[in-house]
């Protein structure tokens, strides 16, 4: 009898342990980033100028400008925030620029209804040369969780170039975040060189950069530096790897920088884009189901930039719950036609790649197999558009975006 009791006790304990394990496996981490993350990042506009006061001002501006309510929820502090490690190896922020510590910043951002992101690197040093996380993954993940961090961008400067090491280092941090007890979005940033779309999810990533750093220019023309069109072209074929919980990340939005960013505008050749180009940049990134992370100074952005970044029709395309990345289905001399499947229809983008205005025609039945009765809305105006054959003229580098909603 005594033995039976003991045995039953052990069985109950085993069952309970199993339940805890199962719960751990179904952590809220798996339901993070079911749509592409949206937010603000400090990098191109501010670089080393990140500080407690800047982040608070940005959080206030995100609310005041309607950016938060349009869906931009993550405020991400990029490189240069680290002060060092204390005697117990715990990371601490630069004491001059973050005099109240990082938890105070997180509390402020949370109180504004937003989330806080931070940055580190899978090596001893970050790209900017401050302390990275290699060898301290568990401790750093716990520290981030304790501060109330919701998103980690994890860079790959000063790390070996092979894919196996990259996977191992990213998985180490992915596992550490998972074990930290806090749901933290994990943004892999190794610039696409090791095809992270093949292993990013297995390493615990919710998004993975597919490209080197974007410059604030339409087209780079420089073999070593990428502009918006270069990046857009390099995304072709990656659509099969994106979906709820794991996204291709073609880098930050250049919209609104107008050449004022630091590393995004290293010289005069990268002095920004025209408004038409920023419009296409935003629309194309939405068609690609890209994470929408702005990095302009939202405290002083123009009404044009604000309206573009908060366009509800384009954001709805990006954030559609089906989670499909758009792809090119038709080309003509200067035009490229993309489609993105939506939970209730399809979005079509007609994009003029050339430096001249171009006229276009779209027959939704013949060209895009839209056979069902649909309501058609132009993403720019939000107004109903023609159901049948559509014709128009696109400005240089401009695009039209039509949403066909099933009835
Ligand atoms: C790399 C990343 C950038 C930025 C910088 C910070 O270049 O790709 O996005 O985070 O590092 O130093």
mmCIF file of N, CA, C and O in Angstrom, residues 159-201:
data_model
loop_
_atom_site.group_PDB
_atom_site.id
_atom_site.type_symbol
_atom_site.label_atom_id
_atom_site.label_comp_id
_atom_site.label_asym_id
_atom_site.label_seq_id
_atom_site.Cartn_x
_atom_site.Cartn_y
_atom_site.Cartn_z
ATOM 1 N N UNK A 159 32.096 38.529 -35.739
ATOM 2 C CA UNK A 159 31.819 37.104 -35.549
ATOM 3 C C UNK A 159 32.325 36.326 -36.773
ATOM 4 O O UNK A 159 32.414 36.890 -37.867
ATOM 5 N N UNK A 160 32.617 35.043 -36.602
ATOM 6 C CA UNK A 160 33.125 34.249 -37.740
ATOM 7 C C UNK A 160 32.092 34.165 -38.855
ATOM 8 O O UNK A 160 30.882 34.166 -38.596
ATOM 9 N N UNK A 161 32.567 34.037 -40.110
ATOM 10 C CA UNK A 161 31.633 34.188 -41.219
ATOM 11 C C UNK A 161 30.845 32.916 -41.555
ATOM 12 O O UNK A 161 29.871 32.983 -42.288
ATOM 13 N N UNK A 162 31.240 31.763 -41.022
ATOM 14 C CA UNK A 162 30.559 30.534 -41.462
ATOM 15 C C UNK A 162 29.149 30.401 -40.871
ATOM 16 O O UNK A 162 28.843 30.925 -39.797
ATOM 17 N N UNK A 163 28.347 29.648 -41.616
ATOM 18 C CA UNK A 163 26.928 29.539 -41.268
ATOM 19 C C UNK A 163 26.694 28.732 -39.988
ATOM 20 O O UNK A 163 25.808 29.032 -39.199
ATOM 21 N N UNK A 164 27.523 27.693 -39.780
ATOM 22 C CA UNK A 164 27.312 26.845 -38.602
ATOM 23 C C UNK A 164 27.517 27.647 -37.322
ATOM 24 O O UNK A 164 26.714 27.570 -36.388
ATOM 25 N N UNK A 165 28.582 28.440 -37.304
ATOM 26 C CA UNK A 165 28.814 29.253 -36.107
ATOM 27 C C UNK A 165 27.675 30.255 -35.929
ATOM 28 O O UNK A 165 27.187 30.460 -34.815
ATOM 29 N N UNK A 166 27.240 30.853 -37.039
ATOM 30 C CA UNK A 166 26.154 31.835 -36.930
ATOM 31 C C UNK A 166 24.918 31.169 -36.339
ATOM 32 O O UNK A 166 24.299 31.692 -35.397
ATOM 33 N N UNK A 167 24.564 30.008 -36.867
ATOM 34 C CA UNK A 167 23.372 29.316 -36.353
ATOM 35 C C UNK A 167 23.534 29.024 -34.860
ATOM 36 O O UNK A 167 22.644 29.303 -34.052
ATOM 37 N N UNK A 168 24.714 28.482 -34.492
ATOM 38 C CA UNK A 168 24.941 28.121 -33.089
ATOM 39 C C UNK A 168 24.817 29.350 -32.186
ATOM 40 O O UNK A 168 24.170 29.309 -31.140
ATOM 41 N N UNK A 169 25.426 30.453 -32.619
ATOM 42 C CA UNK A 169 25.397 31.657 -31.769
ATOM 43 C C UNK A 169 23.994 32.243 -31.668
ATOM 44 O O UNK A 169 23.572 32.700 -30.606
ATOM 45 N N UNK A 170 23.269 32.235 -32.793
ATOM 46 C CA UNK A 170 21.895 32.771 -32.733
ATOM 47 C C UNK A 170 20.986 31.859 -31.907
ATOM 48 O O UNK A 170 20.173 32.337 -31.119
ATOM 49 N N UNK A 171 21.170 30.541 -32.065
ATOM 50 C CA UNK A 171 20.300 29.628 -31.313
ATOM 51 C C UNK A 171 20.560 29.767 -29.813
ATOM 52 O O UNK A 171 19.651 29.692 -28.998
ATOM 53 N N UNK A 172 21.823 30.000 -29.474
ATOM 54 C CA UNK A 172 22.163 30.168 -28.054
ATOM 55 C C UNK A 172 21.348 31.325 -27.468
ATOM 56 O O UNK A 172 20.749 31.210 -26.406
ATOM 57 N N UNK A 173 21.311 32.433 -28.184
ATOM 58 C CA UNK A 173 20.550 33.581 -27.681
ATOM 59 C C UNK A 173 19.043 33.315 -27.805
ATOM 60 O O UNK A 173 18.272 33.684 -26.912
ATOM 61 N N UNK A 174 18.630 32.654 -28.890
ATOM 62 C CA UNK A 174 17.206 32.326 -29.049
ATOM 63 C C UNK A 174 16.722 31.480 -27.877
ATOM 64 O O UNK A 174 15.660 31.750 -27.289
ATOM 65 N N UNK A 175 17.515 30.479 -27.509
ATOM 66 C CA UNK A 175 17.147 29.609 -26.376
ATOM 67 C C UNK A 175 17.142 30.405 -25.070
ATOM 68 O O UNK A 175 16.271 30.224 -24.212
ATOM 69 N N UNK A 176 18.137 31.277 -24.928
ATOM 70 C CA UNK A 176 18.237 32.066 -23.693
ATOM 71 C C UNK A 176 17.024 32.987 -23.547
ATOM 72 O O UNK A 176 16.462 33.138 -22.452
ATOM 73 N N UNK A 177 16.586 33.579 -24.642
ATOM 74 C CA UNK A 177 15.412 34.461 -24.576
ATOM 75 C C UNK A 177 14.181 33.639 -24.207
ATOM 76 O O UNK A 177 13.356 34.037 -23.384
ATOM 77 N N UNK A 178 14.083 32.464 -24.820
ATOM 78 C CA UNK A 178 12.946 31.581 -24.558
ATOM 79 C C UNK A 178 12.899 31.182 -23.076
ATOM 80 O O UNK A 178 11.831 31.058 -22.496
ATOM 81 N N UNK A 179 14.077 31.012 -22.495
ATOM 82 C CA UNK A 179 14.132 30.579 -21.091
ATOM 83 C C UNK A 179 14.062 31.763 -20.125
ATOM 84 O O UNK A 179 14.061 31.579 -18.911
ATOM 85 N N UNK A 180 14.007 32.987 -20.668
ATOM 86 C CA UNK A 180 14.110 34.165 -19.796
ATOM 87 C C UNK A 180 12.832 34.457 -19.028
ATOM 88 O O UNK A 180 12.822 35.258 -18.101
ATOM 89 N N UNK A 181 11.747 33.828 -19.450
ATOM 90 C CA UNK A 181 10.485 34.038 -18.743
ATOM 91 C C UNK A 181 9.706 35.227 -19.272
ATOM 92 O O UNK A 181 8.638 35.543 -18.760
ATOM 93 N N UNK A 182 10.213 35.910 -20.299
ATOM 94 C CA UNK A 182 9.490 37.053 -20.855
ATOM 95 C C UNK A 182 9.398 36.874 -22.372
ATOM 96 O O UNK A 182 10.400 36.524 -23.008
ATOM 97 N N UNK A 183 8.230 37.126 -22.964
ATOM 98 C CA UNK A 183 8.160 37.034 -24.421
ATOM 99 C C UNK A 183 8.968 38.172 -25.051
ATOM 100 O O UNK A 183 8.654 39.344 -24.842
ATOM 101 N N UNK A 184 10.021 37.815 -25.757
ATOM 102 C CA UNK A 184 10.904 38.822 -26.379
ATOM 103 C C UNK A 184 11.063 38.464 -27.859
ATOM 104 O O UNK A 184 11.508 37.363 -28.189
ATOM 105 N N UNK A 185 10.674 39.385 -28.726
ATOM 106 C CA UNK A 185 10.842 39.166 -30.167
ATOM 107 C C UNK A 185 12.346 39.110 -30.460
ATOM 108 O O UNK A 185 13.109 39.932 -29.951
ATOM 109 N N UNK A 186 12.746 38.140 -31.278
ATOM 110 C CA UNK A 186 14.168 37.943 -31.559
ATOM 111 C C UNK A 186 14.429 38.276 -33.030
ATOM 112 O O UNK A 186 13.976 37.570 -33.930
ATOM 113 N N UNK A 187 15.154 39.375 -33.256
ATOM 114 C CA UNK A 187 15.435 39.860 -34.613
ATOM 115 C C UNK A 187 16.880 39.531 -34.979
ATOM 116 O O UNK A 187 17.817 40.125 -34.448
ATOM 117 N N UNK A 188 17.032 38.570 -35.872
ATOM 118 C CA UNK A 188 18.367 38.138 -36.313
ATOM 119 C C UNK A 188 18.886 39.144 -37.340
ATOM 120 O O UNK A 188 18.169 39.521 -38.261
ATOM 121 N N UNK A 189 20.136 39.570 -37.163
ATOM 122 C CA UNK A 189 20.665 40.597 -38.070
ATOM 123 C C UNK A 189 22.061 40.189 -38.517
ATOM 124 O O UNK A 189 23.057 40.680 -37.988
ATOM 125 N N UNK A 190 22.123 39.228 -39.437
ATOM 126 C CA UNK A 190 23.443 38.860 -39.979
ATOM 127 C C UNK A 190 23.534 39.243 -41.448
ATOM 128 O O UNK A 190 24.401 38.776 -42.163
ATOM 129 N N UNK A 191 22.603 40.073 -41.889
ATOM 130 C CA UNK A 191 22.594 40.749 -43.200
ATOM 131 C C UNK A 191 22.341 39.839 -44.399
ATOM 132 O O UNK A 191 22.603 40.202 -45.544
ATOM 133 N N UNK A 192 21.855 38.611 -44.151
ATOM 134 C CA UNK A 192 21.439 37.748 -45.260
ATOM 135 C C UNK A 192 22.547 36.914 -45.874
ATOM 136 O O UNK A 192 22.276 36.057 -46.717
ATOM 137 N N UNK A 193 23.778 37.122 -45.446
ATOM 138 C CA UNK A 193 24.923 36.454 -46.078
ATOM 139 C C UNK A 193 24.937 34.951 -45.899
ATOM 140 O O UNK A 193 25.527 34.227 -46.699
ATOM 141 N N UNK A 194 24.301 34.464 -44.847
ATOM 142 C CA UNK A 194 24.302 33.026 -44.566
ATOM 143 C C UNK A 194 22.906 32.437 -44.714
ATOM 144 O O UNK A 194 22.550 31.490 -44.032
ATOM 145 N N UNK A 195 22.103 33.014 -45.613
ATOM 146 C CA UNK A 195 20.725 32.562 -45.894
ATOM 147 C C UNK A 195 19.909 32.296 -44.615
ATOM 148 O O UNK A 195 19.430 31.190 -44.396
ATOM 149 N N UNK A 196 19.746 33.308 -43.774
ATOM 150 C CA UNK A 196 19.065 33.065 -42.493
ATOM 151 C C UNK A 196 17.599 32.666 -42.655
ATOM 152 O O UNK A 196 17.000 32.155 -41.707
ATOM 153 N N UNK A 197 17.032 32.889 -43.859
ATOM 154 C CA UNK A 197 15.647 32.465 -44.079
ATOM 155 C C UNK A 197 15.545 30.937 -43.983
ATOM 156 O O UNK A 197 14.477 30.419 -43.750
ATOM 157 N N UNK A 198 16.688 30.228 -44.129
ATOM 158 C CA UNK A 198 16.656 28.763 -44.042
ATOM 159 C C UNK A 198 16.720 28.264 -42.598
ATOM 160 O O UNK A 198 16.287 27.164 -42.308
ATOM 161 N N UNK A 199 17.315 29.053 -41.707
ATOM 162 C CA UNK A 199 17.515 28.537 -40.348
ATOM 163 C C UNK A 199 17.098 29.516 -39.237
ATOM 164 O O UNK A 199 17.143 29.171 -38.057
ATOM 165 N N UNK A 200 16.651 30.706 -39.630
ATOM 166 C CA UNK A 200 16.335 31.731 -38.623
ATOM 167 C C UNK A 200 15.264 31.283 -37.637
ATOM 168 O O UNK A 200 15.376 31.503 -36.428
ATOM 169 N N UNK A 201 14.247 30.627 -38.152
ATOM 170 C CA UNK A 201 13.155 30.213 -37.273
ATOM 171 C C UNK A 201 13.642 29.131 -36.298
ATOM 172 O O UNK A 201 13.310 29.156 -35.114
#
